[in-house]
XYZ file of C-alpha atoms in Angstrom:
96
model
C 24.436 -3.163 -21.620
C 22.472 -2.969 -18.363
C 20.990 0.188 -16.913
C 22.778 1.973 -14.138
C 21.076 1.547 -10.757
C 19.920 4.542 -8.754
C 21.820 5.346 -5.567
C 18.510 6.267 -3.902
C 16.310 3.292 -4.738
C 12.566 3.895 -4.840
C 10.488 1.876 -2.409
C 6.875 1.159 -3.328
C 4.284 2.356 -0.821
C 0.525 2.369 -0.939
C -1.529 5.500 -0.256
C -5.177 6.341 -0.719
C -6.190 9.670 -2.225
C -9.676 11.075 -2.814
C -10.862 10.730 -6.414
C -11.109 14.491 -6.740
C -7.405 14.929 -5.987
C -6.399 12.159 -8.380
C -8.556 13.768 -11.079
C -6.889 17.145 -10.504
C -3.474 15.507 -10.556
C -4.241 13.748 -13.832
C -5.344 17.060 -15.366
C -1.975 18.602 -14.512
C 0.235 15.708 -15.618
C 1.064 14.903 -19.216
C 0.371 11.349 -20.431
C 3.966 10.193 -19.893
C 4.472 12.046 -16.583
C 4.753 9.956 -13.436
C 2.305 10.331 -10.565
C 4.952 8.854 -8.270
C 7.543 11.428 -9.306
C 5.044 14.274 -8.872
C 3.964 13.101 -5.403
C 7.580 12.395 -4.395
C 8.606 15.926 -5.437
C 5.675 17.425 -3.512
C 6.624 15.502 -0.356
C 10.277 16.522 -0.706
C 9.337 20.207 -1.070
C 7.118 20.050 2.018
C 9.842 18.361 4.072
C 12.451 20.878 2.886
C 10.145 23.748 3.905
C 9.757 22.300 7.391
C 13.504 21.811 7.751
C 14.180 25.373 6.597
C 11.968 26.894 9.326
C 13.766 28.369 12.290
C 12.486 30.453 15.179
C 15.680 32.486 14.793
C 14.190 33.847 11.556
C 11.220 35.381 13.408
C 11.518 38.764 15.065
C 10.825 38.602 18.812
C 8.009 41.138 18.550
C 6.262 39.130 15.813
C 6.621 35.916 17.813
C 5.200 37.473 20.986
C 2.333 39.039 19.003
C 1.515 35.611 17.528
C 1.589 33.964 20.949
C -0.652 36.642 22.460
C -3.240 36.089 19.729
C -3.402 32.338 20.405
C -5.740 30.747 22.910
C -3.391 30.084 25.791
C -3.926 29.656 29.548
C -4.515 32.905 31.419
C -1.478 32.549 33.692
C 0.814 32.298 30.656
C -1.118 35.055 28.920
C -0.380 37.538 31.711
C 3.328 36.709 31.626
C 3.387 37.200 27.864
C 1.487 40.458 28.169
C 4.083 41.682 30.675
C 6.876 40.683 28.297
C 5.050 42.348 25.408
C 4.777 45.581 27.405
C 8.508 45.455 28.124
C 9.316 44.954 24.437
C 7.032 47.671 23.144
C 8.025 50.205 25.833
C 11.689 50.140 24.811
C 13.327 50.093 21.421
C 15.472 46.944 21.538
C 17.137 47.735 18.214
C 18.907 50.786 19.661
C 22.291 50.098 21.123
C 23.325 51.874 24.368
């Protein structure tokens, strides 16, 4: 009886990793564990995290505060500072 084929076939790729990372990886994995499976899972988790991010999840005040703390051109900075002053001077969560 033949083995069932995977619907999501693995494709071999070649990557180079520093020896120190490979050594750390080998310390974590058991003898029969797969490096490929471990690295594939790590990549999948990272991609899922990026897909899950949405600016809608960030409060406006936190987003403006972050932008003000970045190094941005002065003309944009003044516009953001004006917007920040508008936000902090009124309580946007209160309904009229």
